[in-house]
Amino acid sequence: MIGTALITLLALLGLSIPVGAALGVLGLILDPLYSMLPLTQAMGEVSWGTSNEFLMVAIPLFILLGEILLRSGMAESMYSAMSLWLSWLPGGLMHANIGASALFAATSGSSVATAATVGTVAIPQIKKQGYNPSLFLGSIAAGGTLGILIPPSINLVIYGVLTNTSVPKLYLAGIVPGLALAGLFMLAIAIACLARPQWGGQRIKASWGARIRSLTQLVPPIGIFLLVVGSIYAGIATPTEAAALGVVGALCLALFQGRLNWPMLRDALEGTMKSSAMIMLIVIGAAFLNFIMSAIGLTTALIDTISGLGVSPTVMLLILVLFYLVLGCFMETLAMMITTIPIVAPIMFAMGFDPVWLGIVIIILVECALITPPVGLNLFVVQSLRTSGSMNDVIAGSAPFVIMMLFMVALLAIAPDLALWVPRVFG
């Protein structure tokens, strides 16, 4: 049964069937093969129950928030300010790529939106300033992954829904690892550019006066972050309500800066609808598949098989890391989370792993999948922004950042309080 399900899923994905549809079709195939009851008749109820989850409303709202910030031009101003503050480091604007990505991640919650936004502004600087194309592109792709770790994060919301874990605690837990990972990315850039100074391009010189004046361009994203995350921890709003507050705040900022108009709003809404439809198809398809798997006993069989191995928690964590690294080469990140977490999480919880800590670890491993070939979504996003050059440039440039992500997982395993201290104190 396990082998049949796995082979069928890989075959469906290999036929280039959209992931959401492939998950649903797999459920339809497994039902008549292993169930005595017509489980497909529950498809409508499963779909409605999944779509009707109040917390899921936060997803299109966070997407809309990122779209407004992207299309109103605030992201470009933010990048310019970060370049003045960080370009003196070895690696120049590549540090601005990471810094701007971290700041934009703290408002949009989306890795794709983060990579696309920063990439659109930054990529023209490669030739202009003489940067190594591969490492520069890799910094954009890797910086984009911070969008699903630094709160507010769409993926953390989904993990919270799937495991019944507190989303506010997950948001608190993601702050320190998110900032630490951004620091590790910048460390990787600095090491590479100290070893190969020619990769670092021309330094941008800026006076302290210009830097201080540029701080006004950082106020809008920081204000949005405080509005969204602050309203959650002040007890004023739920994550869904906070997302709505963020949208209102972004619209007010765009209006204040004279950038709110009907074409911009139409494009933002259209982009939100497309992304939300794609996400919800995957969510509904995975929910139906998980229902079928539970009903036919496949989930129990998997848990019993893994539990029967008798491995230690440390070995189990290593297996988890390897599992997500391999799976991330073949599956889109959101589908991978929704399909695997209902199976993986109970096993890890039973072995004593903290649900909040595990959520941060899984998100970092999912980040790896965003920049590992052949289906790393951020790789395609960054490549699509170029006018020439091979995808291999982006892949090679992302490799040092994958290493840093795995190092971050190791740090979390050695010092769990990197993720758990803030939720324990402020949660």
Coordinates of C-alpha atoms in Angstrom, one line a residue:
M1 CA 0.0 0.0 0.0
I2 CA 2.8 2.4 0.9
G3 CA 4.8 1.6 -2.2
T4 CA 1.7 1.9 -4.5
A5 CA 0.9 5.3 -3.1
L6 CA 4.5 6.6 -3.5
I7 CA 5.0 5.3 -7.0
T8 CA 1.6 6.6 -8.1
L9 CA 2.3 10.1 -6.7
L10 CA 5.7 10.2 -8.4
A11 CA 4.2 9.1 -11.7
L12 CA 1.5 11.8 -11.5
L13 CA 4.0 14.5 -10.7
G14 CA 6.3 13.1 -13.5
L15 CA 3.4 13.6 -16.0
S16 CA 3.5 17.4 -15.1
I17 CA 0.0 17.3 -13.6
P18 CA -0.5 20.3 -11.3
V19 CA 0.4 19.3 -7.7
G20 CA -3.0 20.1 -6.2
A21 CA -4.7 18.0 -8.9
A22 CA -2.2 15.2 -8.5
L23 CA -2.8 14.9 -4.8
G24 CA -6.6 14.7 -5.3
V25 CA -6.3 12.2 -8.1
L26 CA -4.1 10.0 -5.9
G27 CA -6.8 10.0 -3.3
L28 CA -9.3 8.9 -6.0
I29 CA -7.0 6.1 -7.0
L30 CA -6.4 4.8 -3.5
D31 CA -10.0 4.8 -2.5
P32 CA -11.3 2.0 -4.7
L33 CA -8.1 0.0 -4.3
Y34 CA -8.0 -0.2 -0.5
S35 CA -11.4 1.0 0.9
M36 CA -14.6 -1.0 1.2
L37 CA -16.6 2.2 1.5
P38 CA -17.1 5.0 -1.2
L39 CA -14.8 7.5 0.6
T40 CA -14.9 9.9 -2.4
Q41 CA -18.5 10.9 -1.5
A42 CA -16.9 12.8 1.4
M43 CA -14.9 15.0 -1.0
G44 CA -17.4 17.9 -0.8
E45 CA -17.4 17.9 3.0
V46 CA -13.6 17.6 3.3
S47 CA -13.2 20.5 0.8
W48 CA -15.7 22.7 2.6
G49 CA -14.3 21.9 6.0
T50 CA -10.8 22.8 4.9
S51 CA -11.8 26.0 3.1
N52 CA -14.0 27.1 6.0
E53 CA -11.1 27.2 8.5
F54 CA -11.0 30.8 9.8
L55 CA -7.2 30.9 10.1
M56 CA -6.9 30.1 6.4
V57 CA -8.4 33.5 5.5
A58 CA -5.1 34.9 6.6
I59 CA -3.4 33.4 3.6
P60 CA -5.0 35.6 0.8
L61 CA -4.8 38.6 3.1
F62 CA -1.0 38.2 3.6
I63 CA -0.6 37.7 -0.2
L64 CA -2.6 40.9 -0.8
L65 CA -0.4 42.7 1.7
G66 CA 2.8 41.7 -0.2
E67 CA 1.2 42.5 -3.6
I68 CA 0.3 46.1 -2.5
L69 CA 3.8 46.7 -1.1
L70 CA 5.4 45.3 -4.3
R71 CA 3.2 47.2 -6.8
S72 CA 3.2 50.5 -4.9
G73 CA 6.9 50.9 -5.2
M74 CA 7.6 50.8 -1.5
A75 CA 9.9 47.8 -1.9
E76 CA 12.2 49.7 -4.3
S77 CA 12.6 52.5 -1.7
M78 CA 13.3 50.0 1.0
Y79 CA 16.1 48.3 -1.1
S80 CA 17.7 51.7 -1.8
A81 CA 17.9 52.4 1.9
M82 CA 19.3 49.0 2.8
S83 CA 22.0 49.4 0.1
L84 CA 23.2 52.5 1.8
W85 CA 23.5 50.8 5.2
L86 CA 25.0 47.4 4.1
S87 CA 27.0 47.9 0.9
W88 CA 30.2 48.7 2.8
L89 CA 30.5 45.0 3.9
P90 CA 32.5 42.5 1.8
G91 CA 30.0 41.6 -0.9
G92 CA 28.4 45.0 -1.2
L93 CA 24.9 44.9 -2.5
M94 CA 24.6 41.2 -1.9
H95 CA 24.2 42.1 1.8
A96 CA 21.5 44.5 0.8
N97 CA 19.7 41.6 -1.0
I98 CA 19.6 39.7 2.3
G99 CA 18.7 42.7 4.5
A100 CA 16.0 43.9 2.1
S101 CA 14.6 40.3 1.9
A102 CA 14.5 40.0 5.7
L103 CA 12.7 43.3 6.0
F104 CA 10.2 42.5 3.2
A105 CA 9.7 39.0 4.6
A106 CA 8.6 40.7 7.8
T107 CA 5.6 42.3 5.9
S108 CA 4.7 39.9 3.1
G109 CA 5.0 36.4 4.5
S110 CA 5.7 35.0 1.1
S111 CA 9.0 33.7 -0.2
V112 CA 8.1 34.0 -3.9
A113 CA 6.9 37.6 -3.4
T114 CA 10.1 38.4 -1.5
A115 CA 12.5 36.9 -4.2
A116 CA 10.5 38.6 -7.0
T117 CA 10.5 42.0 -5.3
V118 CA 14.1 42.2 -4.4
G119 CA 15.3 40.5 -7.6
T120 CA 13.4 43.0 -9.8
V121 CA 15.3 45.9 -8.1
A122 CA 18.7 44.2 -7.6
I123 CA 19.5 42.2 -10.7
P124 CA 20.3 45.2 -13.0
Q125 CA 23.1 46.0 -10.5
I126 CA 25.1 42.8 -11.4
K127 CA 26.6 44.2 -14.6
K128 CA 26.5 47.8 -13.5
Q129 CA 28.6 47.2 -10.4
G130 CA 30.6 44.2 -11.6
Y131 CA 29.3 41.4 -9.2
N132 CA 29.8 37.7 -9.6
P133 CA 26.5 36.8 -11.2
S134 CA 26.1 33.3 -9.7
L135 CA 26.6 34.4 -6.0
F136 CA 24.6 37.6 -6.5
L137 CA 21.6 35.6 -7.9
G138 CA 22.0 33.0 -5.2
S139 CA 21.8 35.7 -2.5
I140 CA 18.4 36.8 -4.0
A141 CA 17.0 33.3 -4.2
A142 CA 18.2 32.5 -0.6
G143 CA 17.0 35.8 0.8
G144 CA 13.6 35.1 -0.6
T145 CA 13.3 32.0 1.5
L146 CA 13.3 34.2 4.7
G147 CA 9.7 35.1 3.7
I148 CA 8.4 31.8 5.1
L149 CA 10.4 31.9 8.4
I150 CA 10.3 35.5 9.6
P151 CA 6.8 36.4 10.8
P152 CA 4.2 36.9 9.6
S153 CA 4.6 33.7 7.5
I154 CA 1.9 32.0 5.5
N155 CA 3.7 28.6 5.9
L156 CA 3.8 28.9 9.7
V157 CA 0.0 29.6 9.6
I158 CA -0.5 26.3 7.6
Y159 CA 1.8 24.4 10.0
G160 CA -0.2 25.7 12.9
V161 CA -3.5 24.6 11.3
L162 CA -2.2 21.2 10.5
T163 CA -0.7 20.4 13.9
N164 CA -3.1 22.5 16.1
T165 CA -0.1 24.6 17.3
S166 CA -0.4 28.2 18.4
V167 CA 0.4 30.5 15.5
P168 CA 1.4 33.4 17.8
K169 CA 3.9 31.1 19.5
L170 CA 5.2 30.0 16.1
Y171 CA 5.6 33.6 15.0
L172 CA 7.6 34.4 18.2
A173 CA 9.7 31.3 17.7
G174 CA 10.6 32.3 14.1
I175 CA 12.0 35.7 15.0
V176 CA 15.5 34.7 16.4
P177 CA 16.1 31.8 13.9
G178 CA 15.0 34.0 11.0
L179 CA 17.4 36.8 12.0
A180 CA 20.1 34.3 12.7
L181 CA 19.7 32.7 9.3
A182 CA 19.9 36.1 7.6
G183 CA 23.1 36.7 9.6
L184 CA 24.5 33.3 8.4
F185 CA 23.6 34.2 4.8
M186 CA 25.6 37.5 5.1
L187 CA 28.5 35.6 6.7
A188 CA 28.6 33.2 3.8
I189 CA 28.7 36.2 1.4
A190 CA 31.4 37.9 3.4
I191 CA 33.6 34.8 3.5
A192 CA 33.2 34.2 -0.3
C193 CA 34.1 37.8 -1.1
L194 CA 37.0 37.9 1.3
A195 CA 38.4 34.8 -0.4
R196 CA 37.6 36.1 -3.9
P197 CA 37.5 40.0 -3.7
Q198 CA 36.6 40.3 -7.4
W199 CA 33.2 38.7 -6.7
G200 CA 32.2 41.6 -4.5
G201 CA 31.8 44.3 -7.2
Q202 CA 32.3 48.0 -6.6
R203 CA 31.5 49.4 -3.2
I204 CA 28.8 52.0 -3.0
K205 CA 30.0 54.9 -0.9
A206 CA 27.5 56.8 1.2
S207 CA 27.7 59.5 3.8
W208 CA 26.2 59.2 7.2
G209 CA 23.8 62.0 6.3
A210 CA 22.5 60.0 3.4
R211 CA 22.1 56.9 5.5
I212 CA 20.2 58.7 8.2
R213 CA 17.9 60.4 5.6
S214 CA 17.2 56.9 4.1
L215 CA 15.8 55.7 7.4
T216 CA 12.5 57.3 6.4
Q217 CA 12.2 54.7 3.6
L218 CA 12.5 51.9 6.2
V219 CA 9.7 53.2 8.4
P220 CA 6.8 51.9 6.2
P221 CA 7.8 48.2 6.2
I222 CA 8.8 48.3 9.9
G223 CA 5.4 50.0 10.7
I224 CA 3.5 47.3 8.8
F225 CA 5.5 44.6 10.8
L226 CA 4.7 46.3 14.1
L227 CA 1.0 46.7 13.1
V228 CA 0.6 43.0 12.1
V229 CA 2.8 41.2 14.7
G230 CA 2.3 43.8 17.4
S231 CA -1.5 43.5 17.2
I232 CA -1.3 39.8 17.7
Y233 CA 0.8 39.9 20.8
A234 CA -1.0 42.8 22.3
G235 CA -4.1 40.6 22.2
I236 CA -5.9 43.1 19.9
A237 CA -6.2 40.8 16.9
T238 CA -6.0 37.1 15.8
P239 CA -3.5 36.3 13.0
T240 CA -6.3 36.6 10.5
E241 CA -7.5 39.9 11.8
A242 CA -3.9 41.1 12.0
A243 CA -3.4 40.3 8.3
A244 CA -6.5 42.4 7.5
L245 CA -5.0 45.3 9.6
G246 CA -1.8 44.9 7.6
V247 CA -3.7 45.3 4.3
V248 CA -5.4 48.4 5.6
G249 CA -2.1 49.8 6.7
A250 CA -0.5 49.1 3.4
L251 CA -3.4 50.8 1.5
C252 CA -3.1 53.8 3.8
L253 CA 0.7 54.0 3.2
A254 CA 0.2 53.8 -0.6
L255 CA -2.5 56.5 -0.5
F256 CA -0.3 58.7 1.7
Q257 CA 2.6 58.4 -0.8
G258 CA 0.4 59.0 -3.8
R259 CA 0.8 55.5 -5.2
L260 CA -2.7 54.2 -4.7
N261 CA -4.6 54.0 -8.0
W262 CA -7.0 51.7 -9.7
P263 CA -4.5 49.9 -12.0
M264 CA -2.2 49.2 -9.1
L265 CA -5.1 47.9 -7.0
R266 CA -6.5 45.8 -9.8
D267 CA -3.1 44.2 -10.5
A268 CA -2.6 43.5 -6.7
L269 CA -6.1 41.9 -6.5
E270 CA -5.5 39.8 -9.6
G271 CA -2.1 38.6 -8.3
T272 CA -3.7 37.7 -5.0
M273 CA -6.5 35.7 -6.6
K274 CA -4.1 33.7 -8.8
S275 CA -1.8 32.8 -5.9
S276 CA -4.7 32.1 -3.5
A277 CA -6.4 29.8 -6.0
M278 CA -3.2 27.9 -6.5
I279 CA -2.6 27.5 -2.8
M280 CA -6.2 26.5 -2.0
L281 CA -6.2 23.9 -4.7
I282 CA -3.1 22.3 -3.1
V283 CA -4.6 22.6 0.4
I284 CA -7.9 21.0 -0.7
G285 CA -6.2 18.2 -2.7
A286 CA -3.9 17.4 0.2
A287 CA -6.7 17.5 2.7
F288 CA -8.7 15.0 0.7
L289 CA -5.6 12.8 0.2
N290 CA -4.9 12.8 3.9
F291 CA -8.5 11.9 4.6
I292 CA -8.3 8.9 2.3
M293 CA -4.9 7.9 3.7
S294 CA -6.2 7.9 7.3
A295 CA -9.4 6.1 6.3
I296 CA -7.6 3.2 4.6
G297 CA -5.0 2.9 7.3
L298 CA -2.0 4.2 5.3
T299 CA -1.1 6.9 7.8
T300 CA -1.2 4.3 10.6
A301 CA 0.9 1.9 8.6
L302 CA 3.5 4.6 7.9
I303 CA 3.7 5.6 11.6
D304 CA 3.9 2.0 12.7
T305 CA 6.7 1.3 10.2
I306 CA 8.8 4.2 11.3
S307 CA 8.1 3.7 15.0
G308 CA 9.1 0.1 14.6
L309 CA 12.6 1.0 13.5
G310 CA 13.4 1.7 17.2
V311 CA 15.7 4.6 16.4
S312 CA 16.8 7.4 18.8
P313 CA 15.4 10.9 18.6
T314 CA 18.8 12.1 17.2
V315 CA 18.7 9.6 14.4
M316 CA 15.0 10.4 13.8
L317 CA 15.9 14.0 13.3
L318 CA 18.6 13.1 10.8
I319 CA 16.1 11.0 8.9
L320 CA 13.7 13.9 8.9
V321 CA 16.4 16.2 7.5
L322 CA 17.3 13.8 4.8
F323 CA 13.6 13.1 4.0
Y324 CA 12.8 16.7 3.4
L325 CA 16.0 17.4 1.4
V326 CA 15.2 14.5 -1.0
L327 CA 11.5 15.2 -1.2
G328 CA 12.2 18.9 -1.8
C329 CA 13.9 18.0 -5.0
F330 CA 10.6 16.7 -6.4
M331 CA 7.7 18.5 -4.7
E332 CA 6.5 22.1 -4.4
T333 CA 7.1 23.3 -0.9
L334 CA 3.5 24.0 0.1
A335 CA 2.3 20.6 -1.2
M336 CA 5.2 19.0 0.6
M337 CA 4.2 20.5 3.9
I338 CA 0.5 19.8 3.6
T339 CA 1.1 16.2 2.5
T340 CA 3.8 15.2 5.0
I341 CA 3.2 17.1 8.2
P342 CA 0.0 15.2 9.2
I343 CA 2.2 12.0 9.0
V344 CA 5.5 13.3 10.2
A345 CA 4.4 15.5 13.1
P346 CA 2.7 12.8 15.2
I347 CA 5.8 10.6 15.0
M348 CA 8.1 13.5 16.1
F349 CA 5.8 14.6 18.9
A350 CA 5.6 11.0 20.2
M351 CA 9.4 11.0 20.4
G352 CA 9.4 14.1 22.6
F353 CA 10.1 16.9 20.1
D354 CA 8.4 20.2 20.9
P355 CA 5.7 21.2 18.4
V356 CA 6.8 24.8 18.2
W357 CA 10.5 23.9 17.8
L358 CA 9.7 21.2 15.2
G359 CA 7.7 23.8 13.2
I360 CA 10.7 26.1 12.9
V361 CA 13.0 23.2 11.9
I362 CA 10.5 22.0 9.2
I363 CA 10.1 25.5 7.8
I364 CA 13.9 25.8 7.5
L365 CA 14.1 22.4 5.7
V366 CA 11.2 23.6 3.4
E367 CA 13.3 26.7 2.7
C368 CA 16.0 24.4 1.4
A369 CA 13.5 23.0 -1.1
L370 CA 12.9 26.5 -2.4
I371 CA 16.5 26.7 -3.7
T372 CA 17.4 23.1 -4.5
P373 CA 17.0 21.8 -8.1
P374 CA 15.1 20.6 -10.0
V375 CA 11.9 22.2 -8.7
G376 CA 13.2 24.9 -6.4
L377 CA 10.5 27.6 -6.9
N378 CA 12.8 30.6 -6.0
L379 CA 15.4 29.4 -8.5
F380 CA 12.8 29.8 -11.3
V381 CA 11.6 33.1 -9.9
V382 CA 15.0 34.6 -10.0
Q383 CA 15.9 33.1 -13.4
S384 CA 12.7 34.5 -14.9
L385 CA 13.8 38.0 -13.9
R386 CA 17.0 37.7 -16.0
T387 CA 17.3 38.6 -19.7
S388 CA 20.0 36.1 -20.4
G389 CA 22.1 33.4 -18.7
S390 CA 21.7 29.8 -17.6
M391 CA 19.7 28.4 -14.6
N392 CA 22.9 26.8 -13.5
D393 CA 24.2 30.2 -12.4
V394 CA 21.3 30.5 -9.9
I395 CA 21.7 26.9 -8.7
A396 CA 25.4 27.1 -8.1
G397 CA 25.1 30.5 -6.3
S398 CA 22.4 29.1 -4.0
A399 CA 24.6 26.1 -2.8
P400 CA 26.4 28.0 0.0
F401 CA 23.1 29.2 1.4
V402 CA 21.7 25.6 1.5
I403 CA 24.8 24.7 3.7
M404 CA 24.0 27.6 6.0
M405 CA 20.4 26.4 6.4
L406 CA 21.6 23.0 7.4
F407 CA 24.0 24.6 9.8
M408 CA 21.0 26.5 11.3
V409 CA 19.1 23.2 11.8
A410 CA 22.2 21.9 13.6
L411 CA 22.3 24.9 15.8
L412 CA 18.6 24.5 16.7
A413 CA 19.2 20.8 17.5
I414 CA 22.1 21.8 19.8
A415 CA 20.4 24.8 21.3
P416 CA 16.6 24.5 21.1
D417 CA 16.2 27.7 23.0
L418 CA 17.1 29.7 19.9
A419 CA 13.5 29.0 18.9
L420 CA 11.8 28.4 22.2
W421 CA 13.2 31.2 24.5
V422 CA 11.1 34.0 23.0
P423 CA 7.8 32.1 23.1
R424 CA 8.5 31.0 26.6
V425 CA 9.1 34.5 27.8
F426 CA 6.6 36.5 25.8
G427 CA 4.1 33.8 24.8

